[in-house]
CSV table of N, CA and C in Angstrom, one decimal:
chain,number,residue,atom,x,y,z
A,244,UNK,N,132.7,49.5,205.9
A,244,UNK,CA,132.6,48.3,206.7
A,244,UNK,C,132.2,48.5,208.1
A,245,UNK,N,130.9,48.7,208.3
A,245,UNK,CA,130.4,48.9,209.6
A,245,UNK,C,130.5,47.7,210.5
A,246,UNK,N,130.5,46.5,209.9
A,246,UNK,CA,130.6,45.3,210.6
A,246,UNK,C,131.9,45.2,211.4
A,247,UNK,N,133.0,45.6,210.7
A,247,UNK,CA,134.3,45.6,211.3
A,247,UNK,C,134.4,46.5,212.5
A,248,UNK,N,133.8,47.7,212.4
A,248,UNK,CA,133.8,48.6,213.5
A,248,UNK,C,133.0,48.1,214.7
A,249,UNK,N,131.9,47.4,214.4
A,249,UNK,CA,131.0,46.9,215.5
A,249,UNK,C,131.8,45.8,216.2
A,250,UNK,N,132.5,44.9,215.4
A,250,UNK,CA,133.2,43.8,216.0
A,250,UNK,C,134.3,44.3,216.9
A,251,UNK,N,135.1,45.3,216.4
A,251,UNK,CA,136.2,45.9,217.2
A,251,UNK,C,135.6,46.6,218.4
A,252,UNK,N,134.5,47.3,218.3
A,252,UNK,CA,133.9,47.9,219.5
A,252,UNK,C,133.5,46.9,220.6
A,253,UNK,N,132.9,45.8,220.1
A,253,UNK,CA,132.6,44.7,221.1
A,253,UNK,C,133.8,44.1,221.7
A,254,UNK,N,134.8,43.8,221.0
A,254,UNK,CA,136.1,43.3,221.5
A,254,UNK,C,136.7,44.3,222.5
A,255,UNK,N,136.6,45.6,222.1
A,255,UNK,CA,137.1,46.6,223.0
A,255,UNK,C,136.4,46.7,224.3
A,256,UNK,N,135.1,46.6,224.3
A,256,UNK,CA,134.3,46.6,225.5
A,256,UNK,C,134.6,45.4,226.4
A,257,UNK,N,134.7,44.2,225.8
A,257,UNK,CA,135.0,43.0,226.6
A,257,UNK,C,136.4,43.1,227.2
A,258,UNK,N,137.4,43.5,226.4
A,258,UNK,CA,138.7,43.6,226.9
A,258,UNK,C,138.8,44.7,228.0
A,259,UNK,N,138.1,45.7,227.9
A,259,UNK,CA,138.1,46.8,228.9
A,259,UNK,C,137.6,46.2,230.2
A,260,UNK,N,136.5,45.5,230.2
A,260,UNK,CA,136.0,44.9,231.4
A,260,UNK,C,137.0,43.9,232.0
A,261,UNK,N,137.5,43.0,231.2
A,261,UNK,CA,138.4,42.0,231.7
A,261,UNK,C,139.7,42.6,232.2
A,262,UNK,N,140.2,43.7,231.5
A,262,UNK,CA,141.4,44.3,232.0
A,262,UNK,C,141.2,45.0,233.4
A,263,UNK,N,140.0,45.6,233.5
A,263,UNK,CA,139.7,46.2,234.8
A,263,UNK,C,139.7,45.1,235.9
A,264,UNK,N,139.1,44.0,235.6
A,264,UNK,CA,139.0,42.9,236.6
A,264,UNK,C,140.4,42.3,236.9
A,265,UNK,N,141.2,42.1,235.9
A,265,UNK,CA,142.5,41.6,236.2
A,265,UNK,C,143.4,42.5,236.9
A,266,UNK,N,143.3,43.8,236.7
A,266,UNK,CA,144.1,44.8,237.4
A,266,UNK,C,143.7,44.8,238.9
A,267,UNK,N,142.4,44.7,239.1
A,267,UNK,CA,141.9,44.6,240.5
A,267,UNK,C,142.3,43.4,241.2
A,268,UNK,N,142.6,42.3,240.5
A,268,UNK,CA,143.0,41.0,241.1
A,268,UNK,C,144.5,41.1,241.6
A,269,UNK,N,145.3,42.0,241.0
A,269,UNK,CA,146.7,42.0,241.4
A,269,UNK,C,146.9,42.3,242.9
A,270,UNK,N,147.9,41.8,243.4
A,270,UNK,CA,148.2,42.0,244.9
A,270,UNK,C,148.8,43.4,245.1
A,271,UNK,N,148.3,44.1,246.1
A,271,UNK,CA,148.8,45.4,246.4
A,271,UNK,C,150.2,45.4,247.0
A,272,UNK,N,151.0,46.3,246.6
A,272,UNK,CA,152.4,46.3,247.1
A,272,UNK,C,152.5,47.1,248.4
A,273,UNK,N,151.5,47.8,248.8
A,273,UNK,CA,151.6,48.6,250.0
A,273,UNK,C,152.1,50.0,249.8
A,274,UNK,N,151.7,50.8,250.7
A,274,UNK,CA,152.1,52.2,250.7
A,274,UNK,C,151.4,53.1,249.8
A,275,UNK,N,150.4,52.6,249.1
A,275,UNK,CA,149.7,53.4,248.1
A,275,UNK,C,148.2,53.5,248.4
A,276,UNK,N,147.5,53.6,247.4
A,276,UNK,CA,146.0,53.7,247.5
A,276,UNK,C,145.4,52.4,248.0
A,277,UNK,N,146.1,51.2,247.8
A,277,UNK,CA,145.6,50.0,248.3
A,277,UNK,C,145.6,49.9,249.8
A,278,UNK,N,146.5,50.6,250.5
A,278,UNK,CA,146.5,50.6,251.9
A,278,UNK,C,145.3,51.5,252.4
A,279,UNK,N,145.0,52.6,251.7
A,279,UNK,CA,144.0,53.5,252.1
A,279,UNK,C,142.6,52.8,252.1
A,280,UNK,N,142.4,51.9,251.2
A,280,UNK,CA,141.1,51.3,251.1
A,280,UNK,C,141.1,49.8,251.6
A,281,UNK,N,141.8,49.6,252.6
A,281,UNK,CA,141.8,48.3,253.3
A,281,UNK,C,142.8,47.3,252.7
A,282,UNK,N,143.7,47.7,251.8
A,282,UNK,CA,144.6,46.8,251.2
A,282,UNK,C,145.8,46.4,252.2
A,283,UNK,N,145.8,47.1,253.3
A,283,UNK,CA,146.9,46.8,254.3
A,283,UNK,C,146.7,45.4,255.0
A,284,UNK,N,145.5,44.9,254.9
A,284,UNK,CA,145.2,43.6,255.5
A,284,UNK,C,145.9,42.5,254.6
A,285,UNK,N,146.7,41.7,255.2
A,285,UNK,CA,147.4,40.7,254.4
A,285,UNK,C,146.5,39.5,254.1
A,286,UNK,N,146.6,39.0,252.9
A,286,UNK,CA,145.8,37.9,252.5
A,286,UNK,C,146.7,36.9,251.8
A,287,UNK,N,146.4,35.6,252.0
A,287,UNK,CA,147.2,34.5,251.4
A,287,UNK,C,146.5,34.1,250.0
A,288,UNK,N,145.5,34.8,249.5
A,288,UNK,CA,144.9,34.4,248.3
A,288,UNK,C,145.8,34.4,247.1
A,289,UNK,N,146.6,35.5,247.0
A,289,UNK,CA,147.5,35.6,245.8
A,289,UNK,C,148.9,35.4,246.2
A,290,UNK,N,149.2,34.5,247.1
A,290,UNK,CA,150.5,34.3,247.7
A,290,UNK,C,151.5,33.6,246.7
A,291,UNK,N,150.9,32.8,245.8
A,291,UNK,CA,151.7,32.0,244.9
A,291,UNK,C,152.4,32.9,243.9
A,292,UNK,N,153.7,32.7,243.7
A,292,UNK,CA,154.5,33.4,242.7
A,292,UNK,C,154.1,33.1,241.3
A,293,UNK,N,153.8,31.8,241.1
A,293,UNK,CA,153.4,31.4,239.7
A,293,UNK,C,152.1,32.0,239.3
A,294,UNK,N,151.2,32.0,240.2
A,294,UNK,CA,149.9,32.6,239.9
A,294,UNK,C,150.0,34.1,239.6
A,295,UNK,N,150.8,34.8,240.4
A,295,UNK,CA,151.0,36.2,240.1
A,295,UNK,C,151.7,36.5,238.8
A,296,UNK,N,152.7,35.6,238.4
A,296,UNK,CA,153.3,35.8,237.1
A,296,UNK,C,152.4,35.5,236.0
A,297,UNK,N,151.5,34.5,236.1
A,297,UNK,CA,150.6,34.2,235.1
A,297,UNK,C,149.5,35.3,235.0
A,298,UNK,N,149.1,35.9,236.1
A,298,UNK,CA,148.2,37.0,236.1
A,298,UNK,C,148.9,38.2,235.4
A,299,UNK,N,150.1,38.5,235.6
A,299,UNK,CA,150.9,39.5,235.0
A,299,UNK,C,150.9,39.3,233.5
A,300,UNK,N,151.2,38.1,233.1
A,300,UNK,CA,151.3,37.8,231.6
A,300,UNK,C,149.9,38.0,230.9
A,301,UNK,N,148.9,37.5,231.6
A,301,UNK,CA,147.5,37.6,231.0
A,301,UNK,C,147.1,39.1,230.9
A,302,UNK,N,147.5,39.9,231.9
A,302,UNK,CA,147.2,41.3,231.9
A,302,UNK,C,147.9,42.0,230.8
A,303,UNK,N,149.1,41.7,230.6
A,303,UNK,CA,149.9,42.4,229.6
A,303,UNK,C,149.4,42.0,228.2
A,304,UNK,N,149.1,40.8,228.0
A,304,UNK,CA,148.6,40.3,226.7
A,304,UNK,C,147.2,41.0,226.4
A,305,UNK,N,146.4,41.0,227.4
A,305,UNK,CA,145.1,41.7,227.3
A,305,UNK,C,145.2,43.2,227.0
A,306,UNK,N,146.2,43.8,227.7
A,306,UNK,CA,146.4,45.2,227.4
A,306,UNK,C,146.9,45.5,226.0
A,307,UNK,N,147.7,44.6,225.5
A,307,UNK,CA,148.1,44.8,224.1
A,307,UNK,C,146.9,44.6,223.1
A,308,UNK,N,146.0,43.6,223.4
A,308,UNK,CA,144.9,43.5,222.5
A,308,UNK,C,144.0,44.7,222.6
A,309,UNK,N,143.8,45.2,223.8
A,309,UNK,CA,143.0,46.5,224.1
A,309,UNK,C,143.6,47.6,223.3
A,310,UNK,N,144.9,47.8,223.3
A,310,UNK,CA,145.6,48.8,222.6
A,310,UNK,C,145.4,48.7,221.1
A,311,UNK,N,145.6,47.4,220.6
A,311,UNK,CA,145.4,47.2,219.2
A,311,UNK,C,144.0,47.5,218.7
A,312,UNK,N,143.0,47.2,219.6
A,312,UNK,CA,141.6,47.5,219.2
A,312,UNK,C,141.4,49.0,219.1
A,313,UNK,N,142.0,49.7,220.0
A,313,UNK,CA,141.9,51.2,219.9
A,313,UNK,C,142.5,51.7,218.6
A,314,UNK,N,143.6,51.2,218.3
A,314,UNK,CA,144.3,51.7,217.0
A,314,UNK,C,143.5,51.3,215.8
A,315,UNK,N,143.0,50.1,215.7
A,315,UNK,CA,142.2,49.7,214.6
A,315,UNK,C,140.9,50.4,214.5
A,316,UNK,N,140.2,50.7,215.7
A,316,UNK,CA,139.0,51.5,215.7
A,316,UNK,C,139.3,52.9,215.2
A,317,UNK,N,140.3,53.5,215.7
A,317,UNK,CA,140.7,54.8,215.2
A,317,UNK,C,141.0,54.9,213.7
A,318,UNK,N,141.6,53.9,213.2
A,318,UNK,CA,141.9,53.9,211.8
A,318,UNK,C,140.6,53.7,211.0
A,319,UNK,N,139.7,52.8,211.4
A,319,UNK,CA,138.5,52.6,210.7
A,319,UNK,C,137.6,53.8,210.7
A,320,UNK,N,137.6,54.6,211.8
A,320,UNK,CA,136.8,55.8,211.9
A,320,UNK,C,137.4,56.9,211.0
A,321,UNK,N,138.8,57.0,211.0
A,321,UNK,CA,139.4,58.1,210.3
A,321,UNK,C,139.3,57.9,208.8
A,322,UNK,N,139.6,56.6,208.3
A,322,UNK,CA,139.6,56.4,206.9
A,322,UNK,C,138.3,55.8,206.4
A,323,UNK,N,137.4,55.5,207.2
A,323,UNK,CA,136.1,55.0,206.8
A,323,UNK,C,136.1,53.7,206.1
A,324,UNK,N,137.0,52.8,206.6
A,324,UNK,CA,137.2,51.5,206.0
A,324,UNK,C,136.1,50.6,206.4
């Protein structure tokens, strides 16, 4: 089933890009690499607690989908399904 492998690879690519984007949208906590690259400047863009919680939820769900895609892709490659 080459079609399943192609579909999972496409979903994996899309989720990888979205996951990278969502991780970069998170507010820096300070004291780490975010301060080194200009993250020390405070911004009110992500000041809402509800928006930050929703961003966290979306990121976790997308990370689970990404992980599931990797497992399914590994199984299809190993067993040739």
